[in-house]
Structure formats: C-alpha cells, structure tokens
XYZ file of C-alpha atoms in Angstrom:
224
model
C 31.233 -32.627 23.684
C 30.050 -29.723 25.825
C 26.778 -27.949 25.086
C 26.192 -24.332 25.993
C 23.181 -23.891 28.200
C 21.113 -20.779 27.623
C 20.879 -18.313 30.462
C 17.256 -18.535 31.685
C 17.187 -14.797 32.401
C 18.157 -14.015 28.805
C 15.441 -16.350 27.519
C 12.838 -14.673 29.734
C 14.023 -11.230 28.624
C 13.714 -12.170 24.962
C 10.258 -13.600 25.540
C 9.113 -10.443 27.328
C 10.527 -8.314 24.518
C 8.686 -10.385 21.899
C 5.411 -10.095 23.834
C 5.840 -6.318 24.139
C 6.550 -5.988 20.404
C 3.475 -8.057 19.545
C 1.350 -5.852 21.804
C 2.644 -2.678 20.125
C 1.987 -4.239 16.718
C -1.604 -5.175 17.607
C -2.338 -1.758 19.083
C -0.771 -0.017 16.100
C -2.833 -1.886 13.525
C -6.010 -1.437 15.575
C -5.479 2.313 15.898
C -4.370 2.589 12.260
C -7.601 0.931 11.115
C -9.683 3.348 13.193
C -7.810 6.427 11.971
C -8.090 5.343 8.331
C -11.855 4.915 8.717
C -12.088 8.241 10.522
C -10.090 10.059 7.820
C -12.222 8.450 5.102
C -15.399 9.641 6.862
C -14.062 13.197 7.148
C -13.014 13.141 3.478
C -16.480 11.892 2.515
C -18.183 14.683 4.458
C -15.866 17.258 2.848
C -16.824 15.893 -0.566
C -20.562 15.919 0.165
C -20.435 19.507 1.446
C -18.152 20.520 -1.430
C -15.729 22.130 1.025
C -12.773 24.011 -0.473
C -9.190 22.839 -0.081
C -7.436 24.773 2.704
C -4.491 25.595 0.438
C -0.837 24.640 0.542
C 0.230 26.977 3.358
C -2.595 26.013 5.743
C -2.114 22.344 4.864
C 1.591 22.492 5.711
C 0.965 24.469 8.915
C -1.776 22.060 10.030
C 0.261 19.001 9.074
C 3.426 19.938 10.945
C 1.623 21.595 13.837
C -0.653 18.637 14.537
C 2.199 16.194 13.884
C 4.285 17.985 16.520
C 1.352 17.952 18.948
C 0.788 14.234 18.407
C 4.416 13.353 19.025
C 4.580 15.559 22.143
C 1.458 13.969 23.654
C 2.045 10.386 22.450
C 2.950 9.218 25.968
C -0.177 10.688 27.561
C -3.910 10.070 27.364
C -4.299 13.156 25.167
C -2.201 11.413 22.531
C -5.256 9.561 21.214
C -7.141 12.842 20.837
C -4.155 14.340 19.016
C -3.849 11.455 16.571
C -7.528 11.730 15.611
C -7.191 15.497 15.176
C -4.160 14.949 12.951
C -5.663 12.196 10.813
C -9.014 13.997 10.609
C -7.294 17.112 9.282
C -5.484 15.059 6.633
C -8.786 13.416 5.738
C -10.330 16.862 5.235
C -7.502 17.860 2.871
C -8.146 14.710 0.819
C -11.834 15.412 0.233
C -11.486 18.374 -2.177
C -8.588 16.665 -4.010
C -10.572 13.497 -4.660
C -13.591 15.586 -5.684
C -11.481 17.462 -8.223
C -10.181 14.250 -9.790
C -13.668 12.797 -10.018
C -15.086 16.023 -11.459
C -12.463 17.014 -14.016
C -11.270 13.629 -15.296
C -13.625 11.658 -17.571
C -12.770 8.458 -15.708
C -11.978 10.123 -12.389
C -13.788 7.516 -10.310
C -11.728 4.762 -11.879
C -8.493 6.672 -11.252
C -9.374 7.181 -7.582
C -10.303 3.502 -7.215
C -7.051 2.410 -8.848
C -5.012 4.678 -6.572
C -6.873 3.398 -3.518
C -6.452 -0.239 -4.568
C -2.779 0.271 -5.371
C -2.178 1.901 -1.989
C -3.870 -0.977 -0.164
C -1.993 -3.617 -2.165
C 1.389 -1.975 -1.570
C 0.790 -1.504 2.158
C -0.507 -5.018 2.746
C 2.195 -6.607 0.600
C 5.080 -4.762 2.246
C 3.683 -5.245 5.749
C 3.224 -8.976 5.141
C 6.789 -9.237 3.822
C 8.249 -7.409 6.832
C 6.217 -9.530 9.263
C 6.951 -12.875 7.606
C 10.630 -12.330 6.826
C 11.330 -10.468 10.121
C 14.234 -8.735 8.405
C 15.747 -5.709 10.070
C 15.301 -2.672 7.822
C 16.744 -0.174 10.310
C 19.641 0.478 7.906
C 17.191 2.404 5.703
C 16.643 5.154 8.279
C 19.275 7.614 7.101
C 18.482 7.116 3.430
C 14.754 7.625 4.031
C 15.320 10.806 6.040
C 17.482 12.390 3.346
C 15.195 11.157 0.562
C 11.997 12.441 2.150
C 13.579 15.825 2.937
C 14.847 16.137 -0.654
C 11.503 15.098 -2.159
C 9.624 17.489 0.143
C 11.775 20.461 -0.850
C 11.514 19.495 -4.530
C 7.745 19.311 -4.156
C 7.644 22.813 -2.669
C 9.739 24.063 -5.594
C 7.460 22.322 -8.119
C 4.415 23.973 -6.541
C 6.001 27.425 -6.211
C 7.351 27.550 -9.771
C 4.577 25.527 -11.465
C 6.826 22.749 -12.774
C 4.585 19.766 -13.664
C 7.515 17.590 -14.761
C 9.246 17.992 -11.415
C 5.943 17.416 -9.632
C 5.546 14.050 -11.378
C 9.123 13.094 -10.480
C 8.418 13.988 -6.827
C 5.302 11.793 -6.831
C 7.330 8.871 -8.204
C 9.971 9.463 -5.520
C 7.329 9.501 -2.796
C 5.900 6.170 -3.955
C 9.322 4.581 -3.453
C 10.114 6.458 -0.238
C 6.767 5.731 1.421
C 7.109 2.054 0.483
C 10.493 2.048 2.179
C 9.058 3.839 5.211
C 6.381 1.152 5.614
C 9.089 -1.537 5.665
C 11.243 0.523 8.020
C 8.519 1.291 10.570
C 7.054 -2.217 10.576
C 10.549 -3.614 11.132
C 11.109 -1.192 14.021
C 7.939 -2.383 15.725
C 8.852 -6.057 15.279
C 12.384 -5.625 16.623
C 11.463 -3.333 19.508
C 12.801 -0.111 17.997
C 9.378 1.546 18.323
C 7.526 0.983 21.587
C 4.844 3.669 21.284
C 1.898 2.581 19.171
C 0.633 6.154 18.669
C 3.895 7.259 17.050
C 3.979 4.061 14.995
C 0.402 4.667 13.832
C 1.183 8.221 12.772
C 4.213 7.110 10.746
C 2.254 4.407 8.933
C -0.737 6.702 8.376
C 1.463 9.397 6.829
C 3.045 6.729 4.620
C -0.367 5.587 3.380
C -1.599 9.170 2.929
C 1.402 10.225 0.830
C 1.391 6.947 -1.082
C -2.258 7.427 -2.075
C -1.741 11.056 -3.128
C 1.343 10.166 -5.174
C -0.383 7.287 -6.962
C -3.423 9.483 -7.572
C -1.221 12.136 -9.166
C 0.648 9.661 -11.366
C -2.471 7.791 -12.461
C -4.371 11.020 -13.031
C -1.618 12.293 -15.306
C -1.471 8.993 -17.210
C -5.244 9.019 -17.748
C -5.654 12.718 -18.509
C-alpha cells in the first residue's frame, strides 16, 4: 500500500501562514483592547464635562470620514493615529448617550451595565467559538453587507420620520448583524483573509460599538 508523502514546501507554507495569522490575531486583540479603553476614557470625560451630542449629521460625517481615513492609512505608520482618532470620536459620541440614559431612566445605571455586560458576553462568546471551532464564516460576507446596508438605511428613515417601532426593529437587526460580523471578521483573521490588524481592529470595534448601542436601546425601551 502506497502512502502519499506531503510536499515539504507546502507544509512550510502552511506553517508560515498559520504563524502570520496568529500574529495578526494577537496584534488585533492588543490594539482592540487599547482602543476600547481609549474610547471609554473619552466617553467618561464627555460625561464628566456634560458635553452635548454632536448630532446625527456630524456623527455620520465623522464616522465615515474617519473610517475612510483609517482604511486609507492602515498600511502606514499614520494608521495607528487614524484608528485612535476614529475610536476616540466614537467614544465621544457615546458619552452624551450614556449620560442621557442614566439621567432620564430611573434605573439607568443598571440598564447601561446590562448593555455593557451583554456586549462583552456576546463578543467573548462568539470570538471563543470562532477561535475554537476554526469554522470558515466567509460565506456570510454578502448577507452581512446587504443586511447592514438595509438596517442603516432603515435607521436613517426611523430617525428622519420619528418612527420608534422601526427604530427598535433596526436595533434588533443590528444585534444579529454585529454578532455575525464578529464571527465573520474573526474567521477571516484565522484563515488569512485579513492580514492587516488595523483594519481588523476597526471592524471589530465598530461591531462592539453598534452592538452596545443596540442593546442599550432595546434594554432602555424594555425598562422605560
């Protein structure tokens, strides 16, 4: 009985690919931890100074503008500066929102804590599942793109026409879509689909940011 011998060059190539993926994963989680702490600090300062929310239009302009800048500079040294500008801006937008929930809801602090704990549990659980199972979730890419675009446009419509029912539905959609995006991006890193840790960090940060806001909205409505 003949046995097929593995090509040593293929084995070396796979090993190098695995090492590169592990390096991207480590760098991504390290940078993600720093940006989450940085955003939390900025949000805390915004709350202490009672800074006003910049408004929907400025938030959207800052979000997409800084997101574009971060992606354009992700392969350069300025990419790290861009990612902290982006995440710091999102942290600033969170401060007034969290303050409003804590001020106008009788149990606002509990709602914020529940949303924060739920966000952490979902992220850690899905990340652990993607890392341990090593399943390839790349098939979700098209569905997530269409779903996020649809939910984003529905959210704009809910804000423009003051439709609270649609706004709640959008928040529920974003919880599911951001959960899928966490699986998708983690899988891409593991399987070598994403080789830039700055872009990977931004994707995961945006997932966590939107997940927290969506849970905060849903829990706030349930406890109002």
